[in-house]
Tab-separated table of C-alpha atoms and ligand atoms in Angstrom:
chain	number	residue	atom	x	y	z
S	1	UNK	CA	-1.015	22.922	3.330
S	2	UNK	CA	-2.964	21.360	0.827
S	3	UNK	CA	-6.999	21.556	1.478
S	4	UNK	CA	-9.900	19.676	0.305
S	5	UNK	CA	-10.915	22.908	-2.403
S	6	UNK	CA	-7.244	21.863	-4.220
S	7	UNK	CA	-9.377	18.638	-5.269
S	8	UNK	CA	-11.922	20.140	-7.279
S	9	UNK	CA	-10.486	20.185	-10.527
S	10	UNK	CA	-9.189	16.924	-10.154
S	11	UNK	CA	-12.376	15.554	-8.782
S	12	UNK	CA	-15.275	17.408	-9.397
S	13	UNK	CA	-17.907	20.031	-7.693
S	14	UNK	CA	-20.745	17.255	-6.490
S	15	UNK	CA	-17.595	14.980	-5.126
S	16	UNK	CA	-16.188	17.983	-3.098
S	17	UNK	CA	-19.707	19.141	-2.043
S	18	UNK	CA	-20.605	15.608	-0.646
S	19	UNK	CA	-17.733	15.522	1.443
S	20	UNK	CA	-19.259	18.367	3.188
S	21	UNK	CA	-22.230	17.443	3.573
S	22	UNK	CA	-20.817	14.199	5.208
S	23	UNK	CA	-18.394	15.767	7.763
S	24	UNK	CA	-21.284	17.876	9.451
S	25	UNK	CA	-22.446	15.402	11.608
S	26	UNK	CA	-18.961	15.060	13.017
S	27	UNK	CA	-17.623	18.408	13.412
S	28	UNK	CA	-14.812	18.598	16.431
S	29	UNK	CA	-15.043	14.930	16.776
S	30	UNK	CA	-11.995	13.464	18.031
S	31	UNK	CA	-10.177	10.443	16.013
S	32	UNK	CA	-7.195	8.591	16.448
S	33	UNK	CA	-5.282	6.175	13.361
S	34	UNK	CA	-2.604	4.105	15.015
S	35	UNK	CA	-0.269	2.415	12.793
S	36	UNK	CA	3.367	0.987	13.387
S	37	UNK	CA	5.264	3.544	10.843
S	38	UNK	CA	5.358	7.176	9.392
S	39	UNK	CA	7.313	5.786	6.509
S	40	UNK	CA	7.712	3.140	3.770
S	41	UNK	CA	4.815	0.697	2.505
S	42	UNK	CA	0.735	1.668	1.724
S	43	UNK	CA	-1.041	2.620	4.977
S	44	UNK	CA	1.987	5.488	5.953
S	45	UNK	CA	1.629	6.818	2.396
S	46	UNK	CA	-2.412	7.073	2.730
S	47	UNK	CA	-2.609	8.389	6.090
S	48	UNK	CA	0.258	11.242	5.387
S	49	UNK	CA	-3.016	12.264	2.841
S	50	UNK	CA	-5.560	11.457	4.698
S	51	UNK	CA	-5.078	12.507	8.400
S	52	UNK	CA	-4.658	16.225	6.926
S	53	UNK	CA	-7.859	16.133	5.167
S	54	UNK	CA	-9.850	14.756	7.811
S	55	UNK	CA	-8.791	17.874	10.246
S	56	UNK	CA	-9.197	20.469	7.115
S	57	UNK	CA	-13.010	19.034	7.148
S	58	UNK	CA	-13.575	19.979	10.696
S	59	UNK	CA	-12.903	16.746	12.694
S	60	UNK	CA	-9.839	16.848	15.281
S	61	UNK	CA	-7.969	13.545	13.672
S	62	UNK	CA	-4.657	12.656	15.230
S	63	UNK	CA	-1.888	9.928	13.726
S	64	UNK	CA	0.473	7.624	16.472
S	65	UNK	CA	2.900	5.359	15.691
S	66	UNK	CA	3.475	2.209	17.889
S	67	UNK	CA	6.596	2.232	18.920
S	68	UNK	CA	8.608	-1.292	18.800
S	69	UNK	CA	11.730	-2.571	19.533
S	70	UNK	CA	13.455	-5.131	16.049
S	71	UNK	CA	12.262	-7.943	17.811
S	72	UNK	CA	8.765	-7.175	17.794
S	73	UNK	CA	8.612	-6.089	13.686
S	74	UNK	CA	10.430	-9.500	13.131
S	75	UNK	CA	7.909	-11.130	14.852
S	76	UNK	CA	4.848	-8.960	13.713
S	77	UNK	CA	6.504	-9.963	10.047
S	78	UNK	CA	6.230	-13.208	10.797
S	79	UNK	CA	2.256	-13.040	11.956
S	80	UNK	CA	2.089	-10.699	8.712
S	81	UNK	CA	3.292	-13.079	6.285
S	82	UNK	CA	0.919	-16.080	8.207
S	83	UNK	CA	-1.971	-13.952	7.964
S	84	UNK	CA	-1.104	-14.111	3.929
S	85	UNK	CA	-0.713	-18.211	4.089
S	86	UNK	CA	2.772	-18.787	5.329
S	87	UNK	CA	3.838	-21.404	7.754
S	88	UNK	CA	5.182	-19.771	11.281
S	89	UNK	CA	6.837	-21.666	14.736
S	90	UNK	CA	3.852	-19.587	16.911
S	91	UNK	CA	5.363	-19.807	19.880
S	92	UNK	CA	4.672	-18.019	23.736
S	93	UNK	CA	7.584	-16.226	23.448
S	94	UNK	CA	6.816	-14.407	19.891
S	95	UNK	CA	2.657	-13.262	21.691
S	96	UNK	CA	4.553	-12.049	24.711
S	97	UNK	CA	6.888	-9.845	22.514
S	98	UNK	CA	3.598	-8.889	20.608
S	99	UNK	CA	1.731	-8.132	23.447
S	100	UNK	CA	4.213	-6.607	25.609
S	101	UNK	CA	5.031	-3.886	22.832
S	102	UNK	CA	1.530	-2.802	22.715
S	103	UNK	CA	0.818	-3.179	26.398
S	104	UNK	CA	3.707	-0.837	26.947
S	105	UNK	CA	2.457	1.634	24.174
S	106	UNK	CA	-0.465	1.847	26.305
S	107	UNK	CA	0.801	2.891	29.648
S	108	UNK	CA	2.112	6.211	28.037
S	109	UNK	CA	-0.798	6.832	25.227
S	110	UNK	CA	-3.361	8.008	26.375
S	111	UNK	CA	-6.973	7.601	24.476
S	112	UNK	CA	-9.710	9.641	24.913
S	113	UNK	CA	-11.023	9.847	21.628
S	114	UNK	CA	-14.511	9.560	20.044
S	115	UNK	CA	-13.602	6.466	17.611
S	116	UNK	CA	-9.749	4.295	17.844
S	117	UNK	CA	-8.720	3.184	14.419
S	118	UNK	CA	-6.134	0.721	14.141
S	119	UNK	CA	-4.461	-0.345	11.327
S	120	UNK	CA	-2.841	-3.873	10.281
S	121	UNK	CA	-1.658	-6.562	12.787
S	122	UNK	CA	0.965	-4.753	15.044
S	123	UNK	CA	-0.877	-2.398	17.125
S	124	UNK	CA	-4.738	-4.961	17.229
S	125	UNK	CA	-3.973	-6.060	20.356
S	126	UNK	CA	-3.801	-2.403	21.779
S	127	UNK	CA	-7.508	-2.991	22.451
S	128	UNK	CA	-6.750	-5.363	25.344
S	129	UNK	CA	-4.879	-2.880	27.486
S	130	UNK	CA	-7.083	0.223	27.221
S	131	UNK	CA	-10.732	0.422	29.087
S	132	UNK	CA	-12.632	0.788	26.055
S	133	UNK	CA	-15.084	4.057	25.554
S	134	UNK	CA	-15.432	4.230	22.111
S	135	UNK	CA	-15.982	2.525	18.892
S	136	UNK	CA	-12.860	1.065	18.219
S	137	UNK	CA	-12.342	-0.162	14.170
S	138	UNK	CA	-9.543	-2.540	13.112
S	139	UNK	CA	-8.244	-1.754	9.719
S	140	UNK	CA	-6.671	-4.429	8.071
S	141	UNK	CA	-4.635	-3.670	4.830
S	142	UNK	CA	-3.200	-7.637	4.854
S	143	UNK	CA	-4.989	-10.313	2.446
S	144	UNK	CA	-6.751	-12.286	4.349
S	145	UNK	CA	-7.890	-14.727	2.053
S	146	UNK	CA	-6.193	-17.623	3.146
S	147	UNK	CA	-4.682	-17.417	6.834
S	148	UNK	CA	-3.011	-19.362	8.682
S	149	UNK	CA	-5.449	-20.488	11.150
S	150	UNK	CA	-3.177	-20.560	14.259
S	151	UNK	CA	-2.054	-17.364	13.944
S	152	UNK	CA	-6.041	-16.157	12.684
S	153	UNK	CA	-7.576	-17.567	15.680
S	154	UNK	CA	-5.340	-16.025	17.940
S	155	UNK	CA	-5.736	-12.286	16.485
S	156	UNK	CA	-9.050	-13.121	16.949
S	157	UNK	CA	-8.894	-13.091	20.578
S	158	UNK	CA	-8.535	-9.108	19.741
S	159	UNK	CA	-10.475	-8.754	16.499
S	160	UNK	CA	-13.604	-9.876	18.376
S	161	UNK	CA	-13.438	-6.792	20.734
S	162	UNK	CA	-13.556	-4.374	17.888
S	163	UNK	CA	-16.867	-2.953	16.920
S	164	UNK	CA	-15.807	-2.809	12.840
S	165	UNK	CA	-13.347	-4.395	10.230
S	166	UNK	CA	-12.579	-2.764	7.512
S	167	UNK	CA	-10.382	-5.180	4.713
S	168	UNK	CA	-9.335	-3.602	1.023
S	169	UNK	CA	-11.062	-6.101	-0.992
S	170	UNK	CA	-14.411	-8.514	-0.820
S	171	UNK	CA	-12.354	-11.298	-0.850
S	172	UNK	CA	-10.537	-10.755	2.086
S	173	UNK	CA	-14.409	-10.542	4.260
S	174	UNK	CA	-14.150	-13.205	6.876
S	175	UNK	CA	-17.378	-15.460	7.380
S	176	UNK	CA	-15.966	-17.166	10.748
S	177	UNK	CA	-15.967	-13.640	11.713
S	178	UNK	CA	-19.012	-12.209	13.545
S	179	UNK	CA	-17.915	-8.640	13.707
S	180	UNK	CA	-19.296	-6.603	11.148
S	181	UNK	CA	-17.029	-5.914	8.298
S	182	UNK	CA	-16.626	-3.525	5.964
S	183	UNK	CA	-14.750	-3.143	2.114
S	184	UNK	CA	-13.137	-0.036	1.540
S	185	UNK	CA	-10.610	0.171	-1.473
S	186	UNK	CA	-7.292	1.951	-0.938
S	187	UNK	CA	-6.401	5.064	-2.682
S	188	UNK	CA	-3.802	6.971	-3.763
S	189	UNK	CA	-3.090	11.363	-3.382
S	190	UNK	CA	-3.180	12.718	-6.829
S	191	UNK	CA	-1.191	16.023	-5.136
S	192	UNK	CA	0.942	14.447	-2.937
S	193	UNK	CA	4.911	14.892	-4.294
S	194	UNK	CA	4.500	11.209	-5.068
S	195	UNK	CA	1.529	11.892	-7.432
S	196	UNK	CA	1.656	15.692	-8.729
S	197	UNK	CA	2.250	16.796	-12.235
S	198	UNK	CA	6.055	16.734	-12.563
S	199	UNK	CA	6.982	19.028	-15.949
S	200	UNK	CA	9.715	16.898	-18.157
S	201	UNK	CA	12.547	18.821	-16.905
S	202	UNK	CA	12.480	17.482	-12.908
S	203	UNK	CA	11.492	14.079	-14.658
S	204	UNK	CA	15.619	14.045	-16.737
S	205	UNK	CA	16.795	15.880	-13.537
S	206	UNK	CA	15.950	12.803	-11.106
S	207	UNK	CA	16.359	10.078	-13.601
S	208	UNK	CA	19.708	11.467	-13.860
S	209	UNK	CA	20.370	12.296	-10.341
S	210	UNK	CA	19.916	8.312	-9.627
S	211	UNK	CA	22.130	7.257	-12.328
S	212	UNK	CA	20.024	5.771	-14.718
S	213	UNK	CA	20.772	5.785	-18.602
S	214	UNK	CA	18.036	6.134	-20.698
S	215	UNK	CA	19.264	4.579	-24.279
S	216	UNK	CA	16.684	2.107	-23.696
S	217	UNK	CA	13.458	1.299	-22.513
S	218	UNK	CA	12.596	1.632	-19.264
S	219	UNK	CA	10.528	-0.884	-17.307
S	220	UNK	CA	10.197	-0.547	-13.253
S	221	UNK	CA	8.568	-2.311	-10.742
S	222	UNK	CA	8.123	0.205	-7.844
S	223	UNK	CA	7.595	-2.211	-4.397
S	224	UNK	CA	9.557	-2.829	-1.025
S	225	UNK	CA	12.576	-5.841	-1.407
S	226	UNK	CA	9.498	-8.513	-0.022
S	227	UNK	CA	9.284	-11.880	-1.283
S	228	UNK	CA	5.211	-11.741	-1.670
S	229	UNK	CA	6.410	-8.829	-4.442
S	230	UNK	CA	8.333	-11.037	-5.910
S	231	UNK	CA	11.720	-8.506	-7.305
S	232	UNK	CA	13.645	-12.006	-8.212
S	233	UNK	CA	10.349	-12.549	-10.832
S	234	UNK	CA	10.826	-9.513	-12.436
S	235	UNK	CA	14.228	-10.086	-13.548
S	236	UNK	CA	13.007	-13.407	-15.414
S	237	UNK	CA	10.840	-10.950	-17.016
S	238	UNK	CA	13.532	-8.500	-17.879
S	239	UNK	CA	15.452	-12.100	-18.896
S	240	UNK	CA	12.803	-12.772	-21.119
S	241	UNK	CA	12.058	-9.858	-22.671
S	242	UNK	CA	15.250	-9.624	-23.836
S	243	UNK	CA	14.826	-12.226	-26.175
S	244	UNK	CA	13.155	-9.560	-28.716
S	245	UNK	CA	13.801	-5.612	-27.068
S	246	UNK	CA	16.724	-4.656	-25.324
S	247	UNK	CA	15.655	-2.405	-22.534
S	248	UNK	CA	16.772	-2.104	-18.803
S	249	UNK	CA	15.264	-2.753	-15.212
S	250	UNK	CA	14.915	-0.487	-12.331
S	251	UNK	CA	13.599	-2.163	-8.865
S	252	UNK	CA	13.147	0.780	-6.805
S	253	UNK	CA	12.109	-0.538	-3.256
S	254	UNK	CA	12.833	1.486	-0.002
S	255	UNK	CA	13.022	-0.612	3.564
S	256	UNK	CA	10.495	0.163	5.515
S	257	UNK	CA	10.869	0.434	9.145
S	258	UNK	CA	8.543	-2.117	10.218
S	259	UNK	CA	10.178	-4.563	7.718
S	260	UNK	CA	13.225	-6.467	8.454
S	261	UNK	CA	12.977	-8.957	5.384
S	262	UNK	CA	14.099	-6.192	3.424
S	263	UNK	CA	17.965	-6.232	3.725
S	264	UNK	CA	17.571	-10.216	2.695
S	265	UNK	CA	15.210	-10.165	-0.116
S	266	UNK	CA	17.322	-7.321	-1.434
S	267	UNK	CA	20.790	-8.805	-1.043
S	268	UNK	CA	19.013	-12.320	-2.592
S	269	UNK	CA	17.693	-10.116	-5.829
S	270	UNK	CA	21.227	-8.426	-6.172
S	271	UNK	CA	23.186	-11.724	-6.100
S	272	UNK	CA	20.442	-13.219	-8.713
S	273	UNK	CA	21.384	-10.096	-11.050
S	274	UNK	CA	25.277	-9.349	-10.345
S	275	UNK	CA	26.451	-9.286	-13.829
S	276	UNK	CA	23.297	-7.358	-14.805
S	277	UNK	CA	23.556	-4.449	-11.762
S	278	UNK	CA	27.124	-4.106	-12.618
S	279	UNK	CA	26.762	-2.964	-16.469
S	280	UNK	CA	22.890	-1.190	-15.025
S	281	UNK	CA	21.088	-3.330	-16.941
S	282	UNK	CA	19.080	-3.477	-13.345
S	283	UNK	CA	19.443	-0.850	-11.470
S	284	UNK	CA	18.458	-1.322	-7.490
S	285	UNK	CA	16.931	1.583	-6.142
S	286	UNK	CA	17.034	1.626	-2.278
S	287	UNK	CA	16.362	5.753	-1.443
S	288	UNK	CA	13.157	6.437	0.035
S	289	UNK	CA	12.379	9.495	-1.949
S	290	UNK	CA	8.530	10.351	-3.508
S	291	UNK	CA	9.548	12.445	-6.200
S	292	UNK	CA	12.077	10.088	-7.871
S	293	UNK	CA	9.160	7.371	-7.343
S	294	UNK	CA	6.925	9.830	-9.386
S	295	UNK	CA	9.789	10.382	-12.185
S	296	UNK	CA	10.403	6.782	-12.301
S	297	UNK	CA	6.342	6.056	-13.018
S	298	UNK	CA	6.385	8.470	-15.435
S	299	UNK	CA	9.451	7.973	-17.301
S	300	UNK	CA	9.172	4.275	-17.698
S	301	UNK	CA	7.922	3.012	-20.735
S	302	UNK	CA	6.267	-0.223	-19.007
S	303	UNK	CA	5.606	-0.713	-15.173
S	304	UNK	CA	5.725	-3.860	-13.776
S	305	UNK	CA	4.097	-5.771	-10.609
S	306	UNK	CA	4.673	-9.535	-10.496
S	307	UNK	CA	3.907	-9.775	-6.502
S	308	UNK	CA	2.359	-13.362	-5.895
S	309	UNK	CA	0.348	-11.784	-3.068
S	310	UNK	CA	-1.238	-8.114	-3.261
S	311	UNK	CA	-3.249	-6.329	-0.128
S	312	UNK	CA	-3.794	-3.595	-3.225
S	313	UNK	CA	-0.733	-2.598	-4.836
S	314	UNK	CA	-0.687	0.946	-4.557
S	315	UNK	CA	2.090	1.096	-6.164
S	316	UNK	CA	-0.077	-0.141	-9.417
S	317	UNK	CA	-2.396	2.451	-8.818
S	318	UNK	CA	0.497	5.441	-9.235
S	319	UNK	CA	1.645	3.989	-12.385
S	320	UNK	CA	-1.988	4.212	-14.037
S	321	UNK	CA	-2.118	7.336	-12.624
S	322	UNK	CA	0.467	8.483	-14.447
S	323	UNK	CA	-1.035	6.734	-17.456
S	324	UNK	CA	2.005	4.795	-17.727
S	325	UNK	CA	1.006	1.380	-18.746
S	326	UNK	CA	1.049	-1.610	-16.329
S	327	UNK	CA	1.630	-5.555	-16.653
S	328	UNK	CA	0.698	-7.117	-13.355
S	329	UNK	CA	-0.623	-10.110	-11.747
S	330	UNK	CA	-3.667	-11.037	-11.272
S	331	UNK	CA	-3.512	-11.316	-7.913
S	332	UNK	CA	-5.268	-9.365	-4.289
S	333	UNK	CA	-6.316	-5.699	-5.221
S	334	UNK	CA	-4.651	-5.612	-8.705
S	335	UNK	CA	-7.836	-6.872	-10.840
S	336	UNK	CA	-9.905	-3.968	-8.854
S	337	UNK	CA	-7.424	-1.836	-10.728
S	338	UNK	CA	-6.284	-3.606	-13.505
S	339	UNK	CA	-9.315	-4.391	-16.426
S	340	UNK	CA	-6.810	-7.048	-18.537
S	341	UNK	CA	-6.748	-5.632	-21.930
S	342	UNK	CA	-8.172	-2.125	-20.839
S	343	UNK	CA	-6.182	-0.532	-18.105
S	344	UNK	CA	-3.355	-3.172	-18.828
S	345	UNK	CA	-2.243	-6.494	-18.699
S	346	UNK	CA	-3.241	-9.165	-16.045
S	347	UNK	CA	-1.145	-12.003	-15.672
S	348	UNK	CA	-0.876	-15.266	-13.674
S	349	UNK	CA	2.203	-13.991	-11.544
S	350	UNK	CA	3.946	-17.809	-12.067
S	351	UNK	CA	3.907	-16.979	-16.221
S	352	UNK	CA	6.886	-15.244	-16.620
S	353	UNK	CA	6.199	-16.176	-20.721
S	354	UNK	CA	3.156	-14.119	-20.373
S	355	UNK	CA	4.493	-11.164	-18.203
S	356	UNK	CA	7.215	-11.125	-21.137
S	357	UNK	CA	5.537	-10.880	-24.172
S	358	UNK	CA	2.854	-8.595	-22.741
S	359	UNK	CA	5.499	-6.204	-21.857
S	360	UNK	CA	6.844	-6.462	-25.430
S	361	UNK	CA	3.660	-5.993	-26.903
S	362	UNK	CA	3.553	-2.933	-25.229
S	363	UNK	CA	7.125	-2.063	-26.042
S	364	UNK	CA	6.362	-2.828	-29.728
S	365	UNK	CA	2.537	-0.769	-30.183
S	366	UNK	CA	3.393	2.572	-28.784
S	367	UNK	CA	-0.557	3.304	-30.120
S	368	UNK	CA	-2.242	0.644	-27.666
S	369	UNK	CA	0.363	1.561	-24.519
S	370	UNK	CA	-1.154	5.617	-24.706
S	371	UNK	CA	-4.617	4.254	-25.168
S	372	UNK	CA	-4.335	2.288	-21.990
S	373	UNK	CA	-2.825	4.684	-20.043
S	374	UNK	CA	-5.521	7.099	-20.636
S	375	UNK	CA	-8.017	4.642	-19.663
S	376	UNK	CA	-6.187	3.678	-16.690
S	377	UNK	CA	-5.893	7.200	-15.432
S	378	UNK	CA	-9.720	7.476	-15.781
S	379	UNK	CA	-10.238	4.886	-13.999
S	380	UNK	CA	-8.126	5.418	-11.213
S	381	UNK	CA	-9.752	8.901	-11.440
S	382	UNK	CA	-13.392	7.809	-10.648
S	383	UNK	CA	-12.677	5.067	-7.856
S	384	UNK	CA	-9.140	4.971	-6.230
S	385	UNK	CA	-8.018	9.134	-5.396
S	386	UNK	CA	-7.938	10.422	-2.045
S	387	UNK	CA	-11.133	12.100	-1.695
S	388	UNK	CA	-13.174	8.630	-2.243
S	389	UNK	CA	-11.297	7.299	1.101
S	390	UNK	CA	-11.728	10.828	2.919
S	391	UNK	CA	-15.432	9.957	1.917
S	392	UNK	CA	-15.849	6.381	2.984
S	393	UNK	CA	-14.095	7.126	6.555
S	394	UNK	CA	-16.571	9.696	6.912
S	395	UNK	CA	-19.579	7.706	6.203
S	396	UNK	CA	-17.864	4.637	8.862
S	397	UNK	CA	-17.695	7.253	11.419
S	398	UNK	CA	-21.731	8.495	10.680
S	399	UNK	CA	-22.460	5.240	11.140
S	400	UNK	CA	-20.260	4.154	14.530
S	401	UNK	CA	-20.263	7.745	15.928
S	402	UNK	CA	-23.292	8.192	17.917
H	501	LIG	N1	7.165	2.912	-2.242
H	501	LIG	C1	8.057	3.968	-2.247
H	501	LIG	N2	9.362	3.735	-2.516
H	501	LIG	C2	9.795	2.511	-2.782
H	501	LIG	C3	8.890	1.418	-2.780
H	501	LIG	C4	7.566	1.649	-2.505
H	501	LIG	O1	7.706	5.105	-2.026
H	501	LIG	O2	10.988	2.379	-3.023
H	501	LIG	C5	5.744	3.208	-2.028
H	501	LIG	C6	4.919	3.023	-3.283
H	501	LIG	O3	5.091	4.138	-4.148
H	501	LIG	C7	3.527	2.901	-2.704
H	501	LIG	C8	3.790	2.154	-1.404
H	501	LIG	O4	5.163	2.361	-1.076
H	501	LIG	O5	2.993	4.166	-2.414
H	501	LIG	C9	3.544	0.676	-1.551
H	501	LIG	O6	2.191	0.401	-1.449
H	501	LIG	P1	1.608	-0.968	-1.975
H	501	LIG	O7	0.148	-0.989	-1.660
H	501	LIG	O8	1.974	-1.154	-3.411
H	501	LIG	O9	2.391	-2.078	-1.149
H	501	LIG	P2	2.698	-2.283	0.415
H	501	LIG	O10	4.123	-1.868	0.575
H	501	LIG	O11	1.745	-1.466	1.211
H	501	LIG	O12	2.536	-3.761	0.588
């Protein structure tokens, strides 16, 4: 089991220390994270890291899944993608089926904890159906910029019972809100199998093991089949970039249980790129499986993003991790991560001239891609690894935990 001390080389004495310090106060407290599945997508891959850590520091931290039936992820889809600006029929029928899911949840969960923390849309409403004892934080992972204000005002009807918000990004702070909210900034697990050091000989194995010829460059774009991540724009890219390097494609982009879109987005993006799939000029990845994820990052010579809506991209922060270089939009989290020109390349995600010759330029200068890497890797280092969220839960529950 991997333990807080495994950070310190990565991290740093003082960083390590501070944690410490911080979990004191909370020693034997008693937490719950509820979210709607172990696998596939941001907030499973953060808590696998984080819910560990949190008990190795001395609280008692516990992870539940809401269970729901297909109906209720199509319709929580459906609320997920309004809450990011899309048009929805809201009708009765689609709150009973949310409600009823987590009103059921509740009969046979039972909460006794010091501090509830909930995570994204599908399980908010838990809040209703539970006599409330303690603090209670809603952890929202969605962009909230811009939502659609039927479907916002009815969350709210939940939201306003919860005693924090937490959103990924400052834009996504809500002023018609009058809960107090807080920004903290994902992270990724720089030991998880997803993450770790892989030595060059694992790397060929798994390339290899997937099928996936490496005569010429490699660019990937690591991201569930979801039309906010926007798979069909990447293969304009590869379309593009083809005017001046030949190189190949991989989309690698697991389902995730709590999203039924997949199976269409990914049968769209395959009929867009039949002649291509069939001589693996793209190559569609559907496995869920960390350590080819990790090879992929690695092994690519370019990593692309060109979602038109980003909670964070996490899957950005793994590729500068890896000091891989990245070409993304400038879009959600991404500029947090992204310095255009430093770290990478930013680019408006409807510029598919731009995305193109960026990733050519950094085909082409083999000198600039390395120096960006590093500095993305450094950066990623100081603000977005594991122990910096470990950290900012433990300062939320200081502060809520009385
Ligand atoms: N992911 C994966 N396999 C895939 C596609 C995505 O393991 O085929 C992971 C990816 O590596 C990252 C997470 O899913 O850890 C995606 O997080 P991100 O914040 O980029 O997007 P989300 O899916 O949460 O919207």
């Amino acid at each position: 089991m991997i333990t807080l001390e495994n950070y310190r080389e990565i991290v740093g004495d003082t960083v390590i220390s501070e944690i410490y310090k911080k979990a004191r106060r909370l020693y034997g407290k008693h937490v719950v994270h509820i979210n709607s599945t172990y696998a596939g997508g941001g907030v499973a891959e953060m808590l696998d890291s984080l819910v560990p850590l949190m008990n190795d520091v001395g609280l008692e931290v516990g992870w539940r899944i809401l269970h729901g039936n297909p109906d209720f992820f199509i319709t929580t889809k459906k609320f997920h993608n309004a809450l990011q600006g899309e048009d929805i029929n809201f009708t009765e029928m689609k709150q009973h089926v949310y409600t009823k899911a987590n009103e059921d949840f509740s009969v046979f969960t039972h909460i006794d904890h010091d501090c509830v923390i909930i995570h994204d849309p599908q399980p908010l409403s838990l809040i209703k159906y539970y006599k409330k004892r303690q603090p209670w934080v809603w952890r929202c992972h969605v962009d909230l910029s811009n939502p659609n204000q039927e479907v916002w005002n009815y969350l709210k009807n939940f939201i306003l019972r919860y005693d924090l918000v937490i959103v990924s990004n400052k834009k996504y702070t809500k002023d018609d809100l009058p809960v107090e909210q807080k920004i903290v900034h994902p992270t990724i697990d720089p030991l998880s199998s997803k993450n770790k050091e892989l030595d060059d000989e694992t790397i060929e194995k798994y390339i290899t093991k997937f099928d996936i010829p490496t005569d010429k460059p490699l660019i990937t774009q690591v991201s569930r089949f979801d039309k906010w991540k926007n798979p069909e724009g990447a293969i304009d890219v590869l379309r593009r970039v083809w005017d001046k390097i030949d190189c190949r494609l991989v989309l690698c982009g697991s389902m995730a249980a709590d999203d039924p879109e997949g199976y269409q987005i990914y049968e769209n993006v395959k009929q867009k790129a039949e002649d291509l799939v069939e001589n693996r000029d793209v190559i569609l990845i559907t496995s869920e499986n960390n350590i080819l994820v990790n090879a992929l990052q690695r092994r690519s010579d370019v990593v692309l993003q060109t979602s038109i809506k980003e909670g964070f991209g996490l899957s950005v922060t793994e590729a500068l991790w890896k000091e891989t270089p990245v070409v993304a939009s400038n879009v959600g989290g991404i500029p947090l991560q992204v310095i255009d020109g430093e770290t990478g390349f930013l680019v408006d995600p409807h510029d598919t001239g731009s995305f193109a010759e960026k990733v050519i330029r950094l085909l082409q200068e083999p000198d600039l891609a390395e120096k960006m890497g590093k500095k993305g890797k450094e950066h990623i280092r100081r603000n977005f690894l594991i122990t910096r969220l470990l950290s900012d839960y433990l300062s939320v529950l200081n502060d809520i935990i009385h």
